Amino acid sequence: MALASVVGSGALQEAIAKTKTKAKKRYLKAKKDRRKKRKPAAVPSGSRTEDATHDQDSEGEDEDDSAAEVTSSPAGSVHAVDAEPESTHRPKKRRKLSPPAEDENPEVKSTASAEDDQIGLSPTTNVARLPSAPVTLPSFPLPSHPDAPSKATLALQGLDKAIIEAELIEPRRRMPIQSTDAGEAALGLSEQTKKRLQELGITELFAVQTAVVPFLLSNTKHRRLYLPYNPSQDVCVSAPTGSGKTLAYVLPIVELLSSRAVTRLRALVVLPTRDLVTQVRETFEAVSKGRGLKIGTATGQHSFAHEQAQLIADRSPQLQGGSSRVDILICTPGRLIDHLTGTPNFSLQHLRFLVIDEADRLLAQSFQDWLAQVLSATRPQVIFSCGSDGASSTLVHEDAPAPDGLAPTFLRLLRGISHDRTDLDETQETSCQKLLFSATLTRDPSKIAALNLRDPRYFVVQGSPGDAAAEEDGVLDLVLEKYSMPDTLSEHMIVCESAQKPLMLFHLVHTLGVKNALVFTKSAESTVRLVKLFEFFKEFRPTEAKIVLRAYSSDLAPSARKDILDKFKNQEIHILVCSDLISRGIDISHVSHVVSYDAPVDMRKYVHRVGRTARAGRDGDAWTLVEEQEARYFKSMLKEANHLNAVKRLRVSELDLAPLISSYESALTKLKEAYSR
Ligand SMILES: Nc1ncnc2c1ncn2[C@@H]1O[C@H](COP(=O)(O)OP(=O)(O)OP(=O)(O)O)[C@@H](O)[C@H]1O
């Protein structure tokens, strides 16, 4: 109360003011002294300000809650501040990066905290004045290779059970054809087939064949032509290029169909190109010699009428069972659809095997929805309707060829026979077994679903069986669409300027002796241009004139293509320059080098190109010329496929190229003249 009245009087106020002034003076002096004393200890460098001292202290102070997260020294935060404009500083973060100061010197921390409170520095100001010091980045845990997901995990992810349970086959596995061992007798091959194989020089089965052939032949129950109540499992095979996939299906088909009494179309082999059709036909003919099987092809190479005459014996309408002159038809999908829709009595009702070779490429083709049409032609097309009397009757698809008594599943379609279903009826299924083969098998769920596979069995040629990790890898590789290459293949890449590519090719041919080679370009046009340039180049290097080079492209007539391929096979042509037309499936045993003159745009193309060499256990070299601007993409493509380490980079020095340059330049001038005419 007394004090309140005193405060109210003016004289007293003056007296108090004087007393206060003295006290204040004492306080300020003491404070100045304190500062003077503190200055040298807190500021190591003359460039630092007083405020900065406080800042540094306060850095230590705020570490408490973040020290556990951060392992770097306080210097880290200092550096960060120096590097940024003051206005953008975010003090909290920076403090997090500077942990142990307060641990080392807790006293500094508490003092500074008090000082800060006193002076009222904003955190922003604090950080802005942090001193600079060497940087130590926070250390993070080393990256570790995540464990491959287990099959159980993959199953949980909804992956097809069949893929997860794929059988892994060691690529070097072999099985002698003639053997008295019980195990090898289980191959399921007849003596006649074994004899024929020996005549062809085949004494053992390759890895893929050792798995697929017994699977299709050893179960005697499944050796029948019609299996309406117990149809066979479908089969998917993923095996490297040149590993012998063709024989893996040719042998069982020939073996099984040889028991047939009447000719019906029982095996259909679909391939993406005419050249492959020709090649597979040759294999069928060689293996089935003397077995009385009739083999036909449909590729559009001949007129439609000519093909019809080759395939169908009788065109009379509604012929029961259709008509077929062939037991085995090898075809391209487009021409197959033409016959399905336009050839009377062409029927798939007796089909026992549907082979889709180069499956990944064929499944990518949606031409006229060919797959759906083919699959539907292998099944009886029935439409049930209710008659006026309420009883069910069977309507037959009018366009479907009439059934005969041979294919039980189709019997109920016989016209004039009403088929009332009862619950005693056993379900009958088509006997057609699907066999899919590829070096790069798809796992695209929509494509797999479109195939409507029946309890499929997957075989993967890769890794080593018995080793659980390898087995897991093999399945994963299949799942992830990774690629397995032949063991005998060496792969190289040369990175160069675009303009240097022809020179690099000449270097490969003339200096490194690349011969018996396929050279892949990106188009038919560049194929022709490269061959011309090479011919001009040879004119200036007469000593090497004997190297014969030809273009092989889709522009050529089929007969010309065949002629060139034959000459190449006979080694009258040493280098074939081609587009991707023959990058799939074509089997020319003596190809020792593959050069990708234009780098392939995706991994599948790469796999199929390089797969033209190192076939059937032979050695082979693959070279890819990569333009500098493409190098990054090409390497990342290989890396993604886990294949970068397999492709060695070859560096070609200017010295290596020097002897070729003048001839090259003269050839280039001639080429320009030729094209300007
Ligand atoms: N058991 C065997 N013994 C000897 N040679 C074989 C055997 N099986 C296949 N070959 C030969 O191996 C070569 C490659 O076979 P094939 O063309 O069937 O391979 P592929 O796996 O289909 O290759 P791609 O995926 O490139 O089409 C052919 O020349 C074939 O004659």
XYZ file of C-alpha atoms and ligand atoms in Angstrom:
708
model
C 0.000 0.000 0.000
C 2.767 2.488 1.112
C 4.745 1.757 -1.953
C 1.801 2.428 -4.147
C 1.348 5.869 -2.765
C 5.069 6.651 -3.090
C 5.097 5.627 -6.715
C 2.378 8.074 -7.317
C 4.373 11.154 -6.161
C 6.555 13.086 -8.694
C 9.474 13.990 -6.322
C 9.904 10.564 -5.157
C 9.849 9.357 -8.695
C 12.810 11.593 -9.474
C 14.730 10.269 -6.433
C 14.042 6.723 -7.395
C 15.146 7.491 -10.913
C 18.481 8.772 -9.692
C 19.007 5.708 -7.462
C 18.080 3.497 -10.425
C 20.460 5.275 -12.729
C 23.347 4.556 -10.365
C 22.385 0.938 -10.038
C 21.936 0.639 -13.755
C 25.366 2.131 -14.356
C 26.856 -0.454 -12.031
C 24.986 -3.199 -13.754
C 26.048 -2.118 -17.228
C 29.672 -1.805 -16.157
C 29.625 -5.263 -14.655
C 28.075 -6.606 -17.796
C 30.714 -4.951 -19.980
C 33.448 -6.440 -17.857
C 31.871 -9.856 -18.121
C 31.792 -9.587 -21.855
C 35.381 -8.452 -22.072
C 36.431 -11.452 -20.071
C 34.411 -13.884 -22.096
C 35.323 -12.657 -25.543
C 38.716 -14.333 -26.132
C 37.530 -17.741 -24.896
C 34.444 -17.871 -27.013
C 35.743 -16.409 -30.265
C 38.671 -18.278 -31.734
C 38.914 -16.225 -34.872
C 38.925 -12.528 -35.288
C 36.358 -12.764 -38.032
C 33.663 -14.040 -35.757
C 31.114 -11.819 -34.201
C 29.867 -11.823 -30.680
C 26.465 -12.950 -31.768
C 28.044 -15.844 -33.504
C 29.403 -16.973 -30.151
C 25.932 -17.193 -28.864
C 24.846 -18.952 -31.974
C 27.409 -21.610 -31.623
C 26.511 -22.235 -28.065
C 22.894 -22.396 -28.821
C 23.612 -24.985 -31.560
C 24.840 -27.235 -28.857
C 21.892 -26.576 -26.733
C 19.233 -27.742 -29.087
C 20.814 -31.100 -29.790
C 19.209 -32.968 -26.975
C 16.258 -34.352 -28.818
C 18.093 -35.080 -32.064
C 21.385 -36.511 -30.921
C 20.230 -40.085 -31.236
C 19.375 -39.691 -34.935
C 22.477 -37.896 -36.091
C 26.002 -39.163 -36.186
C 27.848 -36.281 -37.810
C 29.829 -33.546 -36.059
C 28.423 -30.057 -35.605
C 30.507 -28.968 -38.502
C 28.007 -30.482 -40.849
C 25.398 -27.956 -39.909
C 27.877 -25.173 -40.207
C 28.641 -26.037 -43.731
C 25.024 -26.174 -44.614
C 24.480 -22.696 -43.350
C 27.431 -21.290 -45.213
C 26.192 -22.698 -48.426
C 22.751 -21.136 -48.242
C 21.444 -17.603 -48.254
C 20.554 -16.382 -44.801
C 16.903 -15.857 -45.498
C 16.333 -19.508 -46.368
C 17.794 -21.012 -43.227
C 15.796 -23.580 -41.360
C 17.333 -23.721 -37.955
C 15.719 -26.846 -36.637
C 17.093 -29.029 -39.401
C 20.560 -27.629 -39.058
C 20.583 -28.271 -35.381
C 19.711 -31.841 -36.062
C 22.861 -32.189 -38.084
C 25.171 -31.066 -35.286
C 24.865 -33.435 -32.418
C 27.703 -34.183 -30.084
C 28.780 -30.696 -28.988
C 26.630 -30.652 -25.956
C 27.647 -34.132 -25.029
C 31.248 -33.177 -25.097
C 30.679 -29.925 -23.236
C 27.385 -29.826 -21.414
C 28.343 -26.667 -19.607
C 28.542 -24.675 -22.761
C 25.097 -25.852 -23.549
C 23.485 -24.651 -20.382
C 25.287 -21.310 -20.405
C 24.394 -20.616 -23.927
C 20.835 -21.474 -23.281
C 20.616 -18.924 -20.566
C 22.371 -16.287 -22.684
C 20.008 -16.858 -25.528
C 17.041 -16.398 -23.334
C 18.501 -13.223 -22.026
C 19.417 -11.661 -25.277
C 16.358 -13.007 -27.109
C 18.067 -14.082 -30.302
C 15.749 -15.659 -32.743
C 16.732 -19.180 -33.844
C 17.018 -17.940 -37.385
C 19.661 -15.423 -36.461
C 21.515 -18.063 -34.534
C 21.900 -20.377 -37.457
C 22.692 -17.658 -39.910
C 25.874 -16.811 -38.126
C 27.212 -20.291 -37.708
C 30.943 -20.551 -38.207
C 32.338 -22.436 -41.135
C 34.139 -25.708 -40.532
C 35.031 -28.875 -42.517
C 32.118 -30.959 -43.638
C 31.346 -34.402 -42.384
C 28.290 -35.906 -44.009
C 26.095 -38.105 -41.953
C 26.997 -41.726 -42.485
C 24.223 -43.954 -43.696
C 24.066 -47.729 -43.492
C 25.758 -49.431 -46.441
C 23.339 -50.577 -49.133
C 22.602 -54.249 -48.878
C 21.267 -56.650 -51.496
C 17.721 -57.483 -50.542
C 17.008 -61.169 -50.228
C 15.115 -62.671 -53.140
C 11.490 -63.110 -52.204
C 10.638 -66.694 -51.399
C 8.285 -68.707 -53.552
C 5.710 -68.361 -50.800
C 5.985 -64.573 -50.973
C 5.666 -64.654 -54.735
C 2.576 -66.806 -54.390
C 1.097 -64.304 -52.006
C 1.711 -61.631 -54.601
C -0.695 -63.482 -56.833
C 1.873 -64.965 -59.181
C 0.871 -67.987 -61.092
C 1.503 -71.169 -59.088
C 2.841 -72.851 -62.212
C 5.537 -70.210 -62.677
C 6.540 -70.436 -59.051
C 6.809 -74.186 -59.289
C 8.735 -74.088 -62.558
C 11.238 -76.896 -63.019
C 14.767 -75.605 -63.372
C 17.031 -77.474 -65.785
C 20.793 -77.169 -65.749
C 21.880 -76.006 -69.251
C 24.718 -78.527 -69.494
C 22.504 -81.496 -68.723
C 22.702 -84.165 -71.453
C 21.118 -87.577 -71.852
C 22.460 -90.231 -74.215
C 19.803 -91.478 -76.600
C 20.973 -95.091 -76.693
C 21.182 -96.386 -73.210
C 20.135 -99.456 -71.356
C 19.690 -97.578 -68.107
C 16.164 -97.608 -66.765
C 16.347 -93.839 -66.285
C 17.172 -93.156 -69.879
C 14.713 -95.730 -71.147
C 12.148 -93.445 -69.548
C 12.813 -90.956 -72.350
C 9.860 -92.501 -74.102
C 11.495 -92.606 -77.544
C 10.903 -95.621 -79.764
C 13.805 -97.568 -81.256
C 12.816 -96.262 -84.675
C 13.150 -92.652 -83.545
C 16.441 -93.319 -81.775
C 17.810 -94.915 -84.933
C 16.692 -91.960 -86.997
C 18.327 -89.521 -84.593
C 21.593 -91.396 -84.826
C 21.412 -91.242 -88.601
C 21.081 -87.486 -88.175
C 24.172 -87.421 -85.961
C 22.242 -86.791 -82.754
C 23.507 -89.062 -79.992
C 22.295 -87.264 -76.898
C 19.462 -84.998 -75.890
C 20.152 -81.384 -74.958
C 19.007 -80.004 -71.596
C 15.626 -78.683 -72.707
C 14.912 -81.946 -74.523
C 15.820 -84.075 -71.507
C 12.977 -82.441 -69.609
C 10.293 -81.891 -72.236
C 10.554 -85.138 -74.223
C 10.026 -87.526 -71.277
C 7.329 -85.279 -69.845
C 5.337 -85.563 -73.061
C 6.098 -89.203 -73.817
C 6.818 -91.238 -70.726
C 3.275 -91.269 -69.366
C 1.707 -94.018 -71.502
C -1.769 -92.793 -70.576
C -0.977 -89.546 -72.317
C 0.345 -91.137 -75.472
C -3.145 -91.432 -76.875
C -4.487 -89.136 -79.540
C -7.753 -88.379 -77.750
C -7.962 -87.718 -74.029
C -11.408 -86.208 -73.477
C -11.674 -87.142 -69.800
C -8.068 -86.811 -68.719
C -6.378 -84.279 -70.973
C -2.660 -83.571 -70.655
C -1.159 -80.576 -68.911
C -0.061 -77.673 -71.088
C 3.644 -76.871 -71.211
C 5.629 -73.605 -71.183
C 9.349 -73.692 -71.901
C 11.876 -70.921 -71.437
C 15.339 -71.843 -72.725
C 18.235 -69.865 -74.232
C 18.598 -69.313 -77.959
C 20.161 -72.242 -79.791
C 19.482 -74.661 -76.930
C 17.446 -77.098 -79.058
C 13.848 -76.110 -78.375
C 12.675 -77.212 -81.849
C 13.630 -80.830 -81.359
C 12.043 -80.728 -77.888
C 8.613 -80.560 -79.522
C 9.341 -82.218 -82.872
C 10.386 -85.519 -81.234
C 7.260 -86.077 -79.102
C 4.927 -84.967 -81.893
C 6.472 -87.319 -84.430
C 6.606 -90.140 -81.901
C 2.988 -89.785 -80.846
C 1.400 -89.083 -84.217
C 3.159 -92.014 -85.835
C 0.552 -94.260 -84.196
C -2.349 -92.608 -86.029
C -4.373 -94.606 -88.543
C -6.051 -91.847 -90.565
C -4.627 -88.530 -91.587
C -6.226 -85.677 -89.667
C -4.754 -82.333 -88.753
C -3.345 -83.216 -85.318
C -0.398 -80.891 -84.796
C -0.354 -77.204 -85.532
C 2.899 -75.275 -85.153
C 2.623 -71.492 -85.266
C 5.735 -69.392 -85.923
C 6.236 -65.692 -86.520
C 8.031 -65.784 -89.900
C 8.112 -67.724 -93.164
C 11.785 -68.468 -92.811
C 11.185 -70.118 -89.474
C 8.336 -72.149 -90.927
C 10.693 -73.468 -93.610
C 13.340 -74.293 -91.049
C 10.974 -76.116 -88.694
C 9.500 -78.043 -91.607
C 12.981 -79.277 -92.490
C 13.436 -80.541 -88.912
C 10.062 -82.327 -88.949
C 10.837 -83.907 -92.302
C 14.263 -85.058 -91.188
C 13.039 -86.636 -87.947
C 9.832 -88.187 -89.303
C 11.425 -89.764 -92.359
C 9.925 -93.205 -92.924
C 7.015 -92.709 -90.499
C 4.403 -91.837 -93.115
C 3.452 -88.528 -91.564
C 2.365 -85.751 -93.896
C 3.671 -82.279 -93.247
C 2.309 -79.066 -94.727
C 3.028 -75.354 -94.477
C 0.896 -72.248 -94.846
C 2.703 -68.930 -94.986
C 1.235 -67.041 -97.901
C 4.308 -67.747 -99.992
C 2.063 -69.536 -102.507
C -1.393 -68.588 -103.719
C -4.295 -69.243 -101.390
C -5.875 -71.740 -103.822
C -2.576 -73.604 -104.056
C -2.324 -73.830 -100.276
C -5.936 -74.945 -99.986
C -5.286 -77.738 -102.439
C -2.264 -78.807 -100.371
C -4.218 -78.867 -97.122
C -7.695 -80.116 -97.989
C -8.602 -83.239 -99.953
C -12.330 -82.831 -100.137
C -14.317 -79.621 -100.282
C -17.789 -81.135 -100.280
C -19.960 -79.154 -97.879
C -20.502 -80.282 -94.278
C -18.078 -83.151 -94.595
C -17.973 -84.901 -91.245
C -14.664 -84.455 -89.497
C -13.496 -81.926 -92.069
C -10.726 -82.937 -94.373
C -6.960 -82.880 -94.164
C -4.116 -83.931 -96.377
C -1.635 -83.243 -93.578
C -0.984 -84.533 -90.072
C 1.214 -81.603 -89.132
C 0.728 -78.031 -90.296
C 3.419 -75.413 -89.750
C 2.256 -71.875 -90.398
C 2.310 -68.177 -89.675
C -0.676 -66.811 -87.717
C -2.090 -64.622 -90.499
C -2.326 -67.409 -93.033
C -3.721 -69.762 -90.434
C -6.646 -67.405 -89.840
C -7.187 -67.147 -93.599
C -7.631 -70.923 -93.757
C -9.745 -71.099 -90.626
C -12.165 -68.596 -92.053
C -11.902 -69.255 -95.788
C -11.056 -72.908 -96.439
C -14.015 -75.322 -96.424
C -13.506 -78.382 -94.224
C -10.350 -76.986 -92.642
C -10.903 -78.135 -89.074
C -8.973 -78.135 -85.813
C -11.298 -80.604 -84.097
C -8.677 -83.379 -84.158
C -5.848 -81.231 -82.906
C -3.672 -83.009 -80.339
C -0.847 -80.419 -80.201
C -0.839 -76.678 -80.603
C 2.757 -75.417 -80.568
C 3.450 -71.710 -80.251
C 7.153 -71.233 -80.931
C 8.744 -67.828 -80.304
C 5.730 -67.438 -78.054
C 6.586 -64.021 -76.676
C 6.608 -62.495 -80.124
C 3.497 -64.304 -81.315
C 1.522 -63.428 -78.232
C 2.412 -59.792 -78.794
C 0.712 -59.960 -82.199
C -2.980 -59.273 -81.995
C -3.526 -59.869 -85.701
C -7.239 -60.588 -86.131
C -7.216 -61.832 -82.571
C -5.633 -64.951 -84.031
C -5.079 -66.764 -80.746
C -8.698 -66.505 -79.605
C -9.870 -67.763 -82.986
C -7.514 -70.714 -82.973
C -8.340 -71.699 -79.400
C -12.034 -71.503 -80.079
C -11.629 -73.744 -83.145
C -10.049 -76.424 -80.953
C -13.141 -76.538 -78.714
C -16.651 -77.590 -79.656
C -18.779 -74.500 -80.171
C -22.117 -75.293 -78.601
C -25.011 -72.999 -77.959
C -27.702 -74.422 -75.738
C -31.231 -73.131 -76.114
C -34.642 -74.062 -74.751
C -37.086 -75.491 -77.301
C -40.785 -74.668 -77.248
C -41.427 -77.877 -75.280
C -39.010 -76.693 -72.635
C -36.396 -79.391 -73.425
C -32.893 -78.277 -74.149
C -31.472 -78.869 -77.575
C -28.053 -78.323 -79.066
C -27.433 -75.739 -81.700
C -24.333 -76.057 -83.740
C -22.370 -73.069 -84.859
C -23.284 -72.997 -88.528
C -19.756 -72.178 -89.741
C -18.051 -74.910 -87.730
C -16.981 -77.949 -89.762
C -19.135 -80.969 -89.012
C -17.705 -83.377 -86.458
C -16.928 -87.018 -87.109
C -16.804 -90.028 -84.855
C -13.098 -89.650 -84.107
C -12.986 -86.679 -81.798
C -15.192 -87.602 -78.829
C -15.496 -84.059 -77.510
C -17.050 -82.944 -80.776
C -19.453 -85.881 -81.096
C -22.325 -84.128 -79.405
C -22.247 -81.564 -82.163
C -23.339 -84.139 -84.723
C -26.269 -82.641 -86.515
C -29.630 -84.206 -85.936
C -28.601 -85.758 -82.626
C -30.143 -84.021 -79.678
C -27.986 -84.067 -76.615
C -29.773 -83.579 -73.357
C -27.255 -83.059 -70.605
C -27.660 -84.844 -67.315
C -25.658 -84.581 -64.136
C -24.215 -88.007 -64.918
C -22.441 -86.611 -67.953
C -18.681 -86.421 -67.430
C -17.165 -83.201 -68.625
C -15.303 -83.724 -71.842
C -12.447 -81.469 -72.762
C -10.543 -80.886 -75.920
C -7.519 -83.175 -76.254
C -5.423 -80.336 -77.637
C -2.275 -79.782 -75.575
C -0.610 -76.377 -75.831
C 3.157 -76.196 -75.947
C 4.768 -72.770 -75.656
C 8.438 -72.177 -76.376
C 10.577 -69.083 -76.134
C 13.953 -67.751 -75.072
C 12.084 -64.898 -73.428
C 8.824 -66.209 -72.084
C 6.233 -63.649 -71.134
C 4.685 -63.432 -67.704
C 2.198 -60.774 -68.742
C -0.899 -61.971 -66.862
C -3.300 -60.863 -69.589
C -1.382 -62.776 -72.261
C -1.107 -65.855 -70.089
C -4.826 -65.680 -69.323
C -5.584 -65.391 -73.045
C -3.872 -68.744 -73.582
C -6.324 -70.448 -71.283
C -3.613 -72.881 -70.171
C -4.638 -76.166 -68.614
C -2.746 -76.887 -65.385
C 0.449 -75.675 -67.080
C 3.889 -77.042 -66.369
C 6.828 -74.623 -66.710
C 10.358 -75.674 -67.622
C 13.201 -73.176 -67.342
C 16.673 -73.988 -68.651
C 18.948 -72.045 -66.327
C 21.073 -72.236 -63.176
C 21.932 -75.404 -61.341
C 19.345 -77.692 -59.856
C 19.725 -78.744 -56.262
C 20.923 -75.301 -55.326
C 17.903 -73.683 -53.716
C 19.155 -70.150 -54.328
C 19.791 -70.846 -58.018
C 16.368 -72.385 -58.287
C 14.804 -69.319 -56.733
C 16.826 -67.122 -59.088
C 15.712 -69.140 -62.081
C 12.085 -68.724 -61.216
C 12.610 -65.052 -60.495
C 14.393 -64.577 -63.789
C 11.428 -66.087 -65.521
C 9.060 -63.974 -63.501
C 11.061 -60.816 -64.105
C 11.599 -61.657 -67.744
C 15.339 -61.889 -67.375
C 17.330 -63.577 -70.045
C 19.688 -66.475 -69.982
C 22.395 -66.575 -72.635
C 24.343 -69.544 -73.934
C 27.471 -70.230 -71.845
C 29.591 -70.305 -74.983
C 28.799 -66.736 -76.038
C 31.300 -63.852 -75.616
C 29.808 -60.384 -75.787
C 31.524 -57.074 -76.538
C 30.556 -53.489 -77.199
C 32.406 -50.679 -78.923
C 31.342 -47.152 -78.074
C 32.149 -44.727 -80.879
C 30.958 -41.659 -82.732
C 28.142 -42.291 -85.139
C 30.322 -41.378 -88.128
C 32.916 -43.932 -87.100
C 30.646 -46.957 -87.204
C 31.498 -48.088 -90.747
C 35.190 -47.823 -89.858
C 34.616 -49.954 -86.763
C 32.905 -52.575 -88.870
C 35.808 -52.579 -91.340
C 38.153 -52.893 -88.373
C 36.224 -55.918 -87.078
C 36.282 -57.574 -90.480
C 39.751 -56.648 -91.694
C 41.753 -56.487 -88.495
C 39.945 -58.815 -86.101
C 38.968 -61.327 -88.787
C 35.214 -61.283 -88.152
C 33.729 -63.706 -90.693
C 30.749 -66.050 -90.982
C 28.924 -63.128 -89.524
C 25.454 -61.687 -89.383
C 25.471 -57.882 -89.280
C 22.227 -56.343 -88.017
C 21.088 -52.885 -89.054
C 17.986 -50.965 -88.089
C 16.244 -51.027 -91.477
C 16.239 -52.605 -94.913
C 17.461 -49.298 -96.348
C 20.501 -49.052 -94.109
C 21.264 -52.680 -94.901
C 21.543 -51.902 -98.603
C 23.559 -48.711 -98.018
C 26.038 -50.454 -95.745
C 26.608 -53.237 -98.250
C 27.261 -50.648 -100.990
C 29.751 -48.792 -98.827
C 31.508 -52.039 -98.037
C 31.732 -52.934 -101.724
C 33.290 -49.539 -102.524
C 35.663 -49.967 -99.615
C 36.798 -53.308 -101.000
C 37.591 -51.658 -104.345
C 40.310 -49.687 -102.572
C 41.644 -52.709 -100.742
C 42.045 -55.335 -103.457
C 43.776 -57.768 -101.106
C 40.529 -58.239 -99.226
C 38.268 -58.420 -102.249
C 37.509 -62.052 -101.580
C 35.214 -61.260 -98.653
C 31.687 -61.707 -99.957
C 29.012 -59.578 -98.373
C 25.281 -59.547 -99.186
C 22.178 -57.763 -97.994
C 19.304 -59.887 -96.748
C 16.141 -57.919 -96.313
C 12.374 -58.061 -96.541
C 12.621 -56.166 -99.848
C 13.884 -59.331 -101.542
C 11.600 -61.900 -103.129
C 11.287 -65.150 -101.117
C 13.228 -67.090 -103.748
C 16.086 -64.552 -103.666
C 16.132 -64.735 -99.885
C 16.300 -68.490 -99.927
C 19.109 -68.389 -102.470
C 21.115 -65.964 -100.316
C 20.530 -67.986 -97.152
C 21.642 -71.170 -98.900
C 24.822 -69.465 -100.134
C 25.505 -68.157 -96.657
C 24.982 -71.631 -95.206
C 27.431 -73.000 -97.804
C 29.871 -70.235 -96.905
C 29.869 -68.795 -100.410
C 28.729 -65.591 -98.688
C 30.809 -64.632 -95.653
C 28.844 -61.761 -94.197
C 25.117 -61.287 -94.300
C 23.873 -57.774 -93.580
C 20.270 -57.930 -92.440
C 17.530 -56.267 -90.461
C 15.812 -58.005 -87.553
C 14.011 -60.182 -90.061
C 16.201 -63.143 -89.196
C 17.075 -62.245 -85.653
C 14.673 -64.846 -84.317
C 14.976 -68.543 -84.461
C 16.998 -68.847 -87.664
C 19.512 -71.602 -87.174
C 22.714 -71.401 -89.190
C 25.275 -73.488 -87.420
C 28.468 -71.822 -88.644
C 27.587 -68.249 -87.614
C 30.549 -67.398 -85.419
C 29.973 -63.646 -85.087
C 26.966 -61.398 -84.713
C 27.515 -57.666 -85.158
C 24.801 -55.248 -84.118
C 25.844 -52.405 -86.420
C 22.863 -50.463 -85.094
C 22.377 -51.169 -81.407
C 19.188 -53.079 -80.613
C 16.451 -50.983 -79.052
C 15.408 -53.447 -76.413
C 16.741 -56.436 -74.555
C 14.568 -58.946 -76.370
C 15.997 -57.869 -79.723
C 19.476 -58.050 -78.266
C 18.905 -61.588 -76.974
C 17.514 -62.846 -80.260
C 20.239 -61.205 -82.352
C 23.181 -62.494 -80.329
C 21.410 -65.837 -80.126
C 22.168 -66.455 -83.812
C 25.655 -67.463 -82.747
C 26.947 -69.781 -79.985
C 24.218 -72.288 -80.858
C 24.077 -75.939 -79.876
C 27.118 -75.624 -77.607
C 29.408 -73.921 -80.167
C 31.475 -70.799 -79.397
C 30.361 -67.432 -80.689
C 31.121 -63.710 -80.429
C 28.646 -60.867 -80.357
C 29.669 -57.256 -81.041
C 27.521 -54.190 -80.573
C 28.505 -50.819 -82.044
C 27.061 -48.225 -79.712
C 26.916 -44.559 -80.708
C 28.178 -42.252 -77.968
C 24.757 -40.716 -77.398
C 23.202 -44.170 -77.106
C 25.761 -45.552 -74.668
C 23.905 -44.553 -71.533
C 20.656 -46.089 -72.667
C 22.303 -49.247 -73.927
C 24.173 -49.778 -70.684
C 21.121 -49.132 -68.563
C 19.202 -51.634 -70.700
C 21.878 -54.261 -70.017
C 22.021 -53.319 -66.363
C 18.304 -53.697 -65.943
C 18.548 -57.175 -67.386
C 21.392 -57.890 -64.958
C 23.655 -58.407 -67.955
C 26.000 -55.402 -68.012
C 28.987 -57.314 -66.644
C 28.710 -59.933 -69.363
C 29.341 -57.389 -72.136
C 32.983 -56.315 -72.275
C 33.860 -52.927 -73.668
C 36.451 -52.948 -76.430
C 38.419 -49.752 -76.955
C 39.672 -49.193 -80.481
C 42.520 -46.677 -80.784
C 43.048 -44.277 -83.653
C 46.218 -46.165 -84.414
C 44.145 -49.296 -85.065
C 41.951 -47.426 -87.503
C 44.658 -45.427 -89.264
C 45.426 -47.987 -92.011
C 41.762 -48.061 -93.037
C 40.980 -44.373 -93.121
C 42.022 -43.393 -96.643
C 40.141 -46.322 -98.219
C 37.141 -45.508 -96.071
C 37.090 -41.872 -97.108
C 37.378 -42.777 -100.788
C 34.538 -45.296 -100.385
C 32.412 -42.691 -98.669
C 32.941 -40.236 -101.541
C 31.878 -42.922 -104.009
C 28.794 -43.732 -101.961
C 27.795 -40.064 -101.900
C 28.196 -39.901 -105.676
C 26.116 -43.044 -106.102
C 23.292 -41.637 -104.005
C 23.363 -38.193 -105.600
C 22.867 -39.622 -109.092
N 20.341 -83.122 -79.213
C 20.992 -82.419 -80.116
N 22.200 -82.818 -80.557
C 22.865 -82.094 -81.481
N 22.409 -80.966 -82.042
C 21.213 -80.527 -81.654
C 20.433 -81.218 -80.681
N 19.300 -80.538 -80.500
C 19.346 -79.467 -81.305
N 20.497 -79.455 -81.997
C 20.930 -78.429 -82.949
O 21.065 -77.196 -82.231
C 20.760 -76.125 -83.069
C 19.823 -75.165 -82.370
O 18.565 -75.765 -82.158
P 17.201 -74.937 -82.260
O 17.143 -74.172 -83.532
O 16.109 -75.877 -81.975
O 17.396 -73.924 -81.061
P 16.322 -72.995 -80.374
O 16.434 -73.232 -78.919
O 14.996 -73.195 -81.010
O 16.893 -71.551 -80.689
P 16.095 -70.163 -80.929
O 15.553 -69.732 -79.600
O 17.149 -69.257 -81.425
O 15.036 -70.440 -81.921
C 20.175 -76.716 -84.346
O 21.159 -76.673 -85.346
C 19.876 -78.147 -83.989
O 20.006 -78.998 -85.087
